[in-house]
Amino acid sequence: MDVPATLSAAQLRQVELALAGLDEGQLRLELTGIDVTDGDTVVLHDEEGTDVAEIAEITVEHVDPPRDEITQLGSGQAPPLPTIAVVTGTATARRPLGHRDRADLRVVRGSARTPHAVLVTGTVPGPDDEGWQQHPGDAIVLDRGDSAALARAVTAVEAAGRRAVILPHTTDSDDENARIATQLVADDVSVWQTPAPASSGRVVLLTGLSGSGKSTISKLLVQRLAETDPRTTTLLDGDEVRQILSKGLGFSLHDRMLNVQRIGWVGALVARHGGIAVCAPIAPFEAMRVEMRRRVEEFGRFLLVHVSTPLEVCEERDRKGLYAKARAGEIPAFTGISDPYEIPPRPDLTIDASVVSPDDAVDRILAALSELDAR
Ligand SMILES: Nc1ncnc2c1ncn2[C@@H]1O[C@H](COP(=O)(O)OS(=O)(=O)O)[C@@H](OP(=O)(O)O)[C@H]1O
Ligand SMILES: Nc1ncnc2c1ncn2[C@@H]1O[C@H](COP(=O)(O)OP(=O)(O)O)[C@@H](O)[C@H]1O
């Protein structure tokens, strides 16, 4: 049976490496949310829906996500965390390599083998850099999925009078990249390290019950970032998003998933362009937070802040009178009362806004962001 599966950008690079001949085309992929068994053919397509490759005659191992770790407030059904199918098989291209963009810049199976090459990690130096004298051969440029950065790197290599060989990368380890480059491109590869500018895009997701303090803290956070951080900051507040981006959506499981997916999509776009997105929906389910992290980490870094103000405090504040209505049965499926809130099992930061002031909460988030920047 043909089973379709959507690949993230990182997985797409893994597939491209297999198609270029790495490990004789053998591929091991972790795929979520697909129903697949031994012997099926998995048809791999990118996020735009374009078929890229297939893995035929696969073996599958199903891995259950650790649902036991999650504590739930409120009644009702939470969506299952997507099970992971670990699929192993041989990849075959359905389209030529380089389908994504700049086809001419891609590594092509077997055509790029040279006796000696240099893998430039970090920023490609200018044509006058004396490092070029010490490193003979073609220059291997790692494609991290940003086609504008890739084009700049190739231009810099060619300006230095070298041939640029493009290699999709799967890892941040220079040793591993060098091993792959040697296997695919050259008999001998030396690594030339230059400082890499950190990918600067960030998404901060504040998740918590209605009335926990997400909006108050995120507005203050955005103000402080505007004063202190050169990056542009975008606020995607739950309430405001629902008036525009998610207008017409309600609070069913399906609508909440869609709402948070849209926020994650916009947040990832902001991060991709080097900005900071501060998002403050309730985001009550672990599955949606896991998906948002996965999407954002393709391009930047993700900080999950659980605003853990207890339900009793939120209910006592009842700023909008919604808890009283929910208790009276006038609002169905209200988070924490008649609809679940899954406490994040592994947040990057937990802030109980019944004991931490908004200013202190922002200080803690800024400190966590600085730590991310330094990593
Ligand atoms: N049934 C139900 N459950 C929870 N919340 C409800 C509901 N109906 C309306 N509201 C109001 O909508 C705000 C939550 O919207 P979100 O987009 O953040 O929710 S979600 O992430 O899609 O679950 C939330 O706003 P905040 O108080 O700012 O969190 C509520 O005021
Ligand atoms: N330490 C605190 N942090 C954030 N909000 C607080 C804090 N102490 C009291 N509040 C009040 O709690 C309410 C939280 O509402 P809001 O920020 O809209 O929460 P949410 O966006 O999570 O629904 C506001 O009225 C706010 O003034």
Short mmCIF file of C-alpha atoms and ligand atoms in Angstrom, two decimals:
data_model
loop_
_atom_site.label_atom_id
_atom_site.label_comp_id
_atom_site.label_asym_id
_atom_site.label_seq_id
_atom_site.Cartn_x
_atom_site.Cartn_y
_atom_site.Cartn_z
CA MET A 1 0.00 0.00 0.00
CA ASP A 2 1.17 3.57 -0.72
CA VAL A 3 1.18 5.63 2.49
CA PRO A 4 1.80 9.39 2.20
CA ALA A 5 4.02 11.12 4.77
CA THR A 6 4.92 14.80 5.15
CA LEU A 7 8.59 15.59 5.76
CA SER A 8 9.99 18.45 7.79
CA ALA A 9 12.83 20.44 6.21
CA ALA A 10 15.35 18.53 8.35
CA GLN A 11 13.95 15.20 7.19
CA LEU A 12 14.00 16.43 3.61
CA ARG A 13 17.74 16.96 3.97
CA GLN A 14 18.09 13.43 5.39
CA VAL A 15 16.28 12.06 2.32
CA GLU A 16 18.45 14.12 -0.02
CA LEU A 17 21.57 12.68 1.57
CA ALA A 18 20.25 9.14 1.13
CA LEU A 19 19.35 9.89 -2.50
CA ALA A 20 22.85 11.26 -3.04
CA GLY A 21 24.16 7.84 -2.08
CA LEU A 22 24.84 8.05 1.65
CA ASP A 23 24.68 4.61 3.30
CA GLU A 24 23.76 3.13 -0.08
CA GLY A 25 20.46 4.97 -0.04
CA GLN A 26 19.38 3.39 3.26
CA LEU A 27 17.16 5.67 5.27
CA ARG A 28 15.79 5.57 8.82
CA LEU A 29 13.05 8.13 9.41
CA GLU A 30 10.86 8.93 12.40
CA LEU A 31 7.40 9.73 11.02
CA THR A 32 4.47 10.86 13.15
CA GLY A 33 0.76 10.44 12.57
CA ILE A 34 0.88 7.80 9.82
CA ASP A 35 -0.65 4.35 9.73
CA VAL A 36 1.97 2.12 8.15
CA THR A 37 3.06 -1.54 8.33
CA ASP A 38 5.94 -3.69 7.10
CA GLY A 39 6.02 -4.03 3.32
CA ASP A 40 4.14 -0.77 2.58
CA THR A 41 5.62 1.94 0.38
CA VAL A 42 5.90 5.32 2.08
CA VAL A 43 5.57 8.23 -0.34
CA LEU A 44 7.51 11.17 1.05
CA HIS A 45 6.39 14.67 0.23
CA ASP A 46 7.47 18.10 1.41
CA GLU A 47 5.36 20.61 3.33
CA GLU A 48 3.99 22.05 0.06
CA GLY A 49 2.70 18.57 -0.87
CA THR A 50 5.24 17.81 -3.62
CA ASP A 51 6.23 14.13 -3.85
CA VAL A 52 9.97 13.88 -3.33
CA ALA A 53 10.87 10.22 -2.88
CA GLU A 54 9.55 6.87 -1.76
CA ILE A 55 10.77 4.15 0.55
CA ALA A 56 9.58 0.78 -0.64
CA GLU A 57 9.44 -2.59 1.19
CA ILE A 58 9.98 -0.92 4.53
CA THR A 59 10.29 -2.28 8.03
CA VAL A 60 8.39 -0.38 10.72
CA GLU A 61 8.79 -0.07 14.46
CA HIS A 62 6.05 1.84 16.35
CA VAL A 63 7.11 3.95 19.33
CA ASP A 64 4.50 5.18 21.81
CA PRO A 65 4.98 8.70 23.15
CA PRO A 66 5.15 8.92 26.99
CA ARG A 67 1.54 10.00 27.70
CA ASP A 68 1.88 8.79 31.37
CA GLU A 69 4.02 11.82 32.26
CA ILE A 70 1.21 14.27 31.47
CA THR A 71 -1.13 15.51 34.22
CA GLN A 72 -4.49 16.85 33.11
CA LEU A 73 -6.72 19.51 34.65
CA GLY A 74 -10.41 19.55 33.77
CA SER A 75 -12.52 16.81 32.27
CA GLY A 76 -12.96 15.81 28.62
CA GLN A 77 -10.89 14.06 26.03
CA ALA A 78 -7.39 15.19 25.05
CA PRO A 79 -6.07 14.22 21.60
CA PRO A 80 -3.63 11.33 21.56
CA LEU A 81 0.00 12.29 21.14
CA PRO A 82 0.98 11.22 17.64
CA THR A 83 2.61 7.77 17.66
CA ILE A 84 5.97 7.61 16.00
CA ALA A 85 6.64 5.10 13.23
CA VAL A 86 10.36 4.46 12.77
CA VAL A 87 10.58 3.48 9.11
CA THR A 88 13.65 1.87 7.56
CA GLY A 89 14.19 1.16 3.87
CA THR A 90 15.88 2.25 0.67
CA ALA A 91 14.98 5.67 -0.70
CA THR A 92 14.23 6.17 -4.39
CA ALA A 93 13.72 9.62 -5.92
CA ARG A 94 10.34 10.51 -7.36
CA ARG A 95 11.76 13.81 -8.61
CA PRO A 96 15.30 14.91 -9.48
CA LEU A 97 17.35 16.19 -6.57
CA GLY A 98 17.14 19.90 -6.01
CA HIS A 99 13.37 20.05 -6.24
CA ARG A 100 13.14 22.63 -3.48
CA ASP A 101 14.90 25.68 -4.82
CA ARG A 102 18.10 26.45 -6.70
CA ALA A 103 18.25 22.99 -8.30
CA ASP A 104 21.63 23.81 -9.81
CA LEU A 105 23.12 24.25 -6.35
CA ARG A 106 22.43 20.72 -5.14
CA VAL A 107 24.76 17.78 -4.70
CA VAL A 108 24.12 15.26 -7.46
CA ARG A 109 24.70 11.55 -7.02
CA GLY A 110 28.22 10.53 -7.94
CA SER A 111 29.12 13.65 -9.91
CA ALA A 112 30.98 15.66 -7.34
CA ARG A 113 33.78 13.30 -6.26
CA THR A 114 37.13 15.08 -6.02
CA PRO A 115 40.52 14.16 -4.51
CA HIS A 116 40.47 16.92 -1.91
CA ALA A 117 37.90 19.35 -0.58
CA VAL A 118 37.40 21.74 2.29
CA LEU A 119 34.27 21.86 4.39
CA VAL A 120 33.70 25.44 5.48
CA THR A 121 31.59 25.48 8.61
CA GLY A 122 30.16 28.74 9.88
CA THR A 123 30.35 31.78 7.64
CA VAL A 124 32.07 31.45 4.25
CA PRO A 125 35.05 33.87 4.31
CA GLY A 126 35.50 36.61 1.71
CA PRO A 127 37.69 36.02 -1.39
CA ASP A 128 40.72 37.71 0.20
CA ASP A 129 40.79 35.59 3.35
CA GLU A 130 44.21 33.95 3.59
CA GLY A 131 42.56 30.74 4.80
CA TRP A 132 41.80 29.97 1.16
CA GLN A 133 45.54 29.54 0.51
CA GLN A 134 45.83 26.92 3.23
CA HIS A 135 42.86 24.88 2.08
CA PRO A 136 43.06 23.37 -1.40
CA GLY A 137 40.24 21.94 -3.47
CA ASP A 138 36.53 22.41 -3.82
CA ALA A 139 34.58 24.07 -1.03
CA ILE A 140 31.67 22.18 0.48
CA VAL A 141 28.78 24.36 1.56
CA LEU A 142 26.24 22.97 4.01
CA ASP A 143 22.63 23.65 3.09
CA ARG A 144 20.78 24.36 6.29
CA GLY A 145 17.48 24.96 4.49
CA ASP A 146 17.77 28.74 4.04
CA SER A 147 18.10 29.26 0.29
CA ALA A 148 19.10 32.95 0.59
CA ALA A 149 21.98 32.05 2.96
CA LEU A 150 22.93 29.19 0.64
CA ALA A 151 23.06 31.49 -2.39
CA ARG A 152 25.24 33.99 -0.46
CA ALA A 153 27.62 31.20 0.58
CA VAL A 154 27.94 29.85 -2.97
CA THR A 155 28.60 33.34 -4.32
CA ALA A 156 31.36 33.82 -1.72
CA VAL A 157 32.98 30.48 -2.61
CA GLU A 158 32.87 31.20 -6.33
CA ALA A 159 34.27 34.69 -5.79
CA ALA A 160 37.27 32.97 -4.16
CA GLY A 161 37.76 31.00 -7.40
CA ARG A 162 36.57 27.66 -6.02
CA ARG A 163 33.91 25.19 -7.07
CA ALA A 164 31.07 25.03 -4.57
CA VAL A 165 29.61 21.63 -3.74
CA ILE A 166 26.31 21.77 -1.91
CA LEU A 167 25.63 19.25 0.78
CA PRO A 168 22.37 18.96 2.70
CA HIS A 169 23.24 18.56 6.36
CA THR A 170 21.55 16.50 9.02
CA THR A 171 23.63 17.30 12.04
CA ASP A 172 25.28 20.21 13.80
CA SER A 173 28.45 18.21 14.42
CA ASP A 174 31.26 19.29 12.10
CA ASP A 175 32.91 15.86 12.46
CA GLU A 176 29.75 14.13 11.28
CA ASN A 177 29.35 16.59 8.39
CA ALA A 178 32.98 15.95 7.41
CA ARG A 179 32.40 12.18 7.51
CA ILE A 180 29.38 12.51 5.22
CA ALA A 181 31.23 14.91 2.91
CA THR A 182 34.12 12.45 2.62
CA GLN A 183 31.76 9.59 1.82
CA LEU A 184 29.92 11.56 -0.86
CA VAL A 185 32.21 14.20 -2.29
CA ALA A 186 35.96 13.75 -1.87
CA ASP A 187 38.72 11.33 -0.88
CA ASP A 188 39.97 13.79 1.67
CA VAL A 189 38.02 16.54 3.39
CA SER A 190 39.49 19.06 5.82
CA VAL A 191 37.31 21.18 8.05
CA TRP A 192 37.86 24.94 8.02
CA GLN A 193 36.04 26.45 10.94
CA THR A 194 34.91 30.06 10.99
CA PRO A 195 32.59 31.64 13.56
CA ALA A 196 28.95 31.15 12.56
CA PRO A 197 26.43 33.83 13.33
CA ALA A 198 23.82 32.23 15.61
CA SER A 199 20.48 31.73 13.96
CA SER A 200 18.64 34.53 15.68
CA GLY A 201 14.95 33.63 15.26
CA ARG A 202 13.05 32.79 18.43
CA VAL A 203 9.53 31.79 19.39
CA VAL A 204 8.39 32.13 23.00
CA LEU A 205 5.19 30.21 23.73
CA LEU A 206 3.43 31.13 26.98
CA THR A 207 0.91 28.40 27.72
CA GLY A 208 -1.50 28.34 30.67
CA LEU A 209 -5.10 28.55 31.77
CA SER A 210 -7.38 31.46 30.96
CA GLY A 211 -6.55 34.22 33.45
CA SER A 212 -3.16 32.75 34.35
CA GLY A 213 -1.36 35.93 33.23
CA LYS A 214 -0.18 35.04 29.70
CA SER A 215 -1.37 38.30 28.07
CA THR A 216 -0.15 40.55 30.89
CA ILE A 217 3.30 38.97 30.90
CA SER A 218 3.66 38.76 27.12
CA LYS A 219 2.70 42.40 26.57
CA LEU A 220 5.32 43.46 29.10
CA LEU A 221 7.84 41.08 27.55
CA VAL A 222 7.29 42.60 24.10
CA GLN A 223 7.76 46.12 25.53
CA ARG A 224 11.01 45.14 27.24
CA LEU A 225 12.30 43.38 24.12
CA ALA A 226 11.51 46.47 22.04
CA GLU A 227 13.70 48.53 24.41
CA THR A 228 16.60 46.10 24.68
CA ASP A 229 16.73 43.72 21.70
CA PRO A 230 17.62 44.69 18.11
CA ARG A 231 15.40 41.95 16.67
CA THR A 232 11.84 42.77 15.64
CA THR A 233 9.26 41.36 18.01
CA THR A 234 5.77 40.18 17.10
CA LEU A 235 3.03 39.50 19.64
CA LEU A 236 0.53 36.75 18.82
CA ASP A 237 -1.87 36.97 21.73
CA GLY A 238 -4.56 34.27 22.01
CA ASP A 239 -7.50 36.66 22.22
CA GLU A 240 -6.31 38.92 19.40
CA VAL A 241 -5.40 36.03 17.08
CA ARG A 242 -8.93 34.74 17.41
CA GLN A 243 -10.31 38.05 16.12
CA ILE A 244 -8.28 37.91 12.89
CA LEU A 245 -6.09 34.92 12.01
CA SER A 246 -8.47 32.40 13.58
CA LYS A 247 -11.72 34.33 13.14
CA GLY A 248 -14.66 31.92 13.06
CA LEU A 249 -12.91 29.14 14.97
CA GLY A 250 -14.48 27.86 18.20
CA PHE A 251 -13.15 25.73 21.04
CA SER A 252 -13.67 22.17 19.78
CA LEU A 253 -10.59 19.98 19.77
CA HIS A 254 -10.29 20.43 16.00
CA ASP A 255 -10.61 24.23 16.14
CA ARG A 256 -8.12 24.58 18.99
CA MET A 257 -5.60 22.41 17.12
CA LEU A 258 -6.06 24.54 14.00
CA ASN A 259 -5.79 27.79 15.97
CA VAL A 260 -2.52 26.82 17.64
CA GLN A 261 -1.19 25.38 14.37
CA ARG A 262 -1.77 28.75 12.67
CA ILE A 263 -0.03 30.59 15.52
CA GLY A 264 2.90 28.16 15.25
CA TRP A 265 3.07 28.64 11.52
CA VAL A 266 3.21 32.45 11.78
CA GLY A 267 5.65 32.22 14.71
CA ALA A 268 7.96 29.96 12.70
CA LEU A 269 7.81 32.42 9.80
CA VAL A 270 8.83 35.28 12.11
CA ALA A 271 11.70 33.12 13.46
CA ARG A 272 12.76 32.21 9.93
CA HIS A 273 13.25 35.91 9.20
CA GLY A 274 15.30 36.43 12.35
CA GLY A 275 12.60 37.95 14.55
CA ILE A 276 11.13 37.04 17.91
CA ALA A 277 7.50 35.89 18.13
CA VAL A 278 5.81 35.93 21.51
CA CYS A 279 2.72 33.68 21.43
CA ALA A 280 0.16 33.50 24.22
CA PRO A 281 -2.64 31.05 23.45
CA ILE A 282 -3.86 28.59 26.10
CA ALA A 283 -2.42 25.79 23.88
CA PRO A 284 -3.90 23.17 26.21
CA PHE A 285 -2.57 20.01 24.55
CA GLU A 286 0.94 18.58 24.57
CA ALA A 287 0.53 17.36 20.97
CA MET A 288 0.07 20.94 19.69
CA ARG A 289 3.03 22.26 21.69
CA VAL A 290 5.26 19.45 20.44
CA GLU A 291 4.24 20.24 16.87
CA MET A 292 4.90 23.96 17.33
CA ARG A 293 8.38 23.26 18.72
CA ARG A 294 9.17 20.94 15.81
CA ARG A 295 8.05 23.53 13.27
CA VAL A 296 9.97 26.42 14.90
CA GLU A 297 13.19 24.48 15.46
CA GLU A 298 13.55 24.06 11.70
CA PHE A 299 14.63 27.71 11.59
CA GLY A 300 15.26 29.04 15.08
CA ARG A 301 14.87 28.28 18.73
CA PHE A 302 11.80 27.68 20.85
CA LEU A 303 11.17 28.58 24.48
CA LEU A 304 8.20 26.94 26.19
CA VAL A 305 7.02 28.90 29.24
CA HIS A 306 4.33 27.33 31.39
CA VAL A 307 2.40 30.05 33.23
CA SER A 308 1.34 27.70 35.99
CA THR A 309 -0.96 29.95 38.05
CA PRO A 310 -3.27 27.49 39.88
CA LEU A 311 -6.82 27.02 38.61
CA GLU A 312 -8.26 28.31 41.93
CA VAL A 313 -6.41 31.62 41.50
CA CYS A 314 -7.47 32.00 37.83
CA GLU A 315 -11.02 31.20 38.81
CA GLU A 316 -10.98 33.66 41.68
CA ARG A 317 -9.64 36.41 39.39
CA ASP A 318 -12.26 35.52 36.77
CA ARG A 319 -11.42 38.68 34.87
CA LYS A 320 -13.96 38.05 32.13
CA GLY A 321 -16.58 36.21 34.21
CA LEU A 322 -16.04 33.12 32.05
CA TYR A 323 -15.25 30.67 34.88
CA ALA A 324 -18.56 31.50 36.62
CA LYS A 325 -20.37 30.89 33.35
CA ALA A 326 -18.45 27.66 32.75
CA ARG A 327 -19.31 26.40 36.26
CA ALA A 328 -22.95 27.26 35.58
CA GLY A 329 -22.76 25.16 32.41
CA GLU A 330 -23.27 28.19 30.17
CA ILE A 331 -19.94 27.74 28.37
CA PRO A 332 -19.29 24.17 27.23
CA ALA A 333 -15.78 22.78 26.96
CA PHE A 334 -14.09 25.43 29.10
CA THR A 335 -10.40 24.74 29.64
CA GLY A 336 -9.58 23.48 33.14
CA ILE A 337 -13.27 22.98 34.02
CA SER A 338 -15.03 20.95 31.35
CA ASP A 339 -12.18 20.64 28.85
CA PRO A 340 -8.65 19.38 29.48
CA TYR A 341 -5.47 21.35 30.11
CA GLU A 342 -2.44 19.06 29.89
CA ILE A 343 0.34 20.35 32.13
CA PRO A 344 3.52 20.52 29.99
CA PRO A 345 5.78 17.69 31.20
CA ARG A 346 9.01 19.42 30.13
CA PRO A 347 8.68 23.21 29.90
CA ASP A 348 11.82 25.31 29.54
CA LEU A 349 10.50 27.61 32.27
CA THR A 350 7.62 27.48 34.78
CA ILE A 351 6.21 30.71 36.20
CA ASP A 352 3.46 30.71 38.81
CA ALA A 353 2.01 34.21 38.36
CA SER A 354 0.17 33.95 41.68
CA VAL A 355 3.56 34.32 43.40
CA VAL A 356 5.78 35.91 40.71
CA SER A 357 5.14 39.53 39.66
CA PRO A 358 4.80 40.38 35.94
CA ASP A 359 8.15 42.24 36.06
CA ASP A 360 9.94 39.28 37.63
CA ALA A 361 8.28 36.92 35.17
CA VAL A 362 9.65 39.00 32.27
CA ASP A 363 13.13 39.06 33.87
CA ARG A 364 13.10 35.26 34.01
CA ILE A 365 12.01 34.93 30.39
CA LEU A 366 14.66 37.42 29.23
CA ALA A 367 17.33 35.49 31.16
CA ALA A 368 16.19 32.23 29.52
CA LEU A 369 16.31 33.92 26.09
CA SER A 370 19.86 35.17 26.74
CA GLU A 371 20.85 31.64 27.66
CA LEU A 372 19.37 30.38 24.37
CA ASP A 373 21.30 33.06 22.48
CA ALA A 374 24.55 32.04 24.18
CA ARG A 375 24.13 28.33 23.40
N1 LIG B 1 -14.34 27.17 26.01
C1 LIG B 1 -13.31 28.00 26.22
N2 LIG B 1 -12.16 27.50 26.73
C2 LIG B 1 -11.12 28.32 26.93
N3 LIG B 1 -11.12 29.65 26.66
C3 LIG B 1 -12.25 30.17 26.13
C4 LIG B 1 -13.38 29.38 25.90
N4 LIG B 1 -14.35 30.17 25.36
C5 LIG B 1 -13.84 31.41 25.28
N5 LIG B 1 -12.57 31.43 25.75
C6 LIG B 1 -11.69 32.63 25.71
O1 LIG B 1 -10.78 32.40 24.65
C7 LIG B 1 -9.44 32.57 25.06
C8 LIG B 1 -8.59 31.33 24.74
O2 LIG B 1 -8.31 31.29 23.39
P1 LIG B 1 -7.01 30.56 22.89
O3 LIG B 1 -6.94 30.82 21.43
O4 LIG B 1 -5.87 30.98 23.71
O5 LIG B 1 -7.36 29.01 23.18
S1 LIG B 1 -6.72 27.70 22.54
O6 LIG B 1 -5.26 27.83 22.65
O7 LIG B 1 -7.14 27.61 21.14
O8 LIG B 1 -7.24 26.57 23.34
C9 LIG B 1 -9.45 32.71 26.56
O9 LIG B 1 -8.74 33.91 26.75
P2 LIG B 1 -7.55 34.08 27.81
O10 LIG B 1 -8.28 34.34 29.06
O11 LIG B 1 -6.81 35.27 27.30
O12 LIG B 1 -6.70 32.86 27.85
C10 LIG B 1 -10.90 32.83 26.97
O13 LIG B 1 -11.15 34.13 27.38
N1 LIG B 2 1.93 38.24 38.52
C1 LIG B 2 0.98 38.41 37.60
N2 LIG B 2 1.23 38.14 36.32
C2 LIG B 2 0.26 38.30 35.37
N3 LIG B 2 -0.99 38.71 35.65
C3 LIG B 2 -1.30 39.01 36.93
C4 LIG B 2 -0.32 38.87 37.95
N4 LIG B 2 -0.89 39.21 39.12
C5 LIG B 2 -2.16 39.56 38.83
N5 LIG B 2 -2.41 39.45 37.51
C6 LIG B 2 -3.70 39.76 36.89
O1 LIG B 2 -4.25 38.52 36.43
C7 LIG B 2 -4.98 38.73 35.23
C8 LIG B 2 -4.37 37.86 34.17
O2 LIG B 2 -5.05 38.06 32.98
P1 LIG B 2 -4.39 37.85 31.56
O3 LIG B 2 -3.00 38.39 31.54
O4 LIG B 2 -5.36 38.36 30.56
O5 LIG B 2 -4.29 36.25 31.54
P2 LIG B 2 -4.44 35.26 30.30
O6 LIG B 2 -3.93 35.96 29.09
O7 LIG B 2 -3.63 34.08 30.69
O8 LIG B 2 -5.91 34.96 30.21
C9 LIG B 2 -4.88 40.21 34.89
O9 LIG B 2 -6.02 40.87 35.38
C10 LIG B 2 -3.63 40.62 35.65
O10 LIG B 2 -3.65 41.99 36.03
#
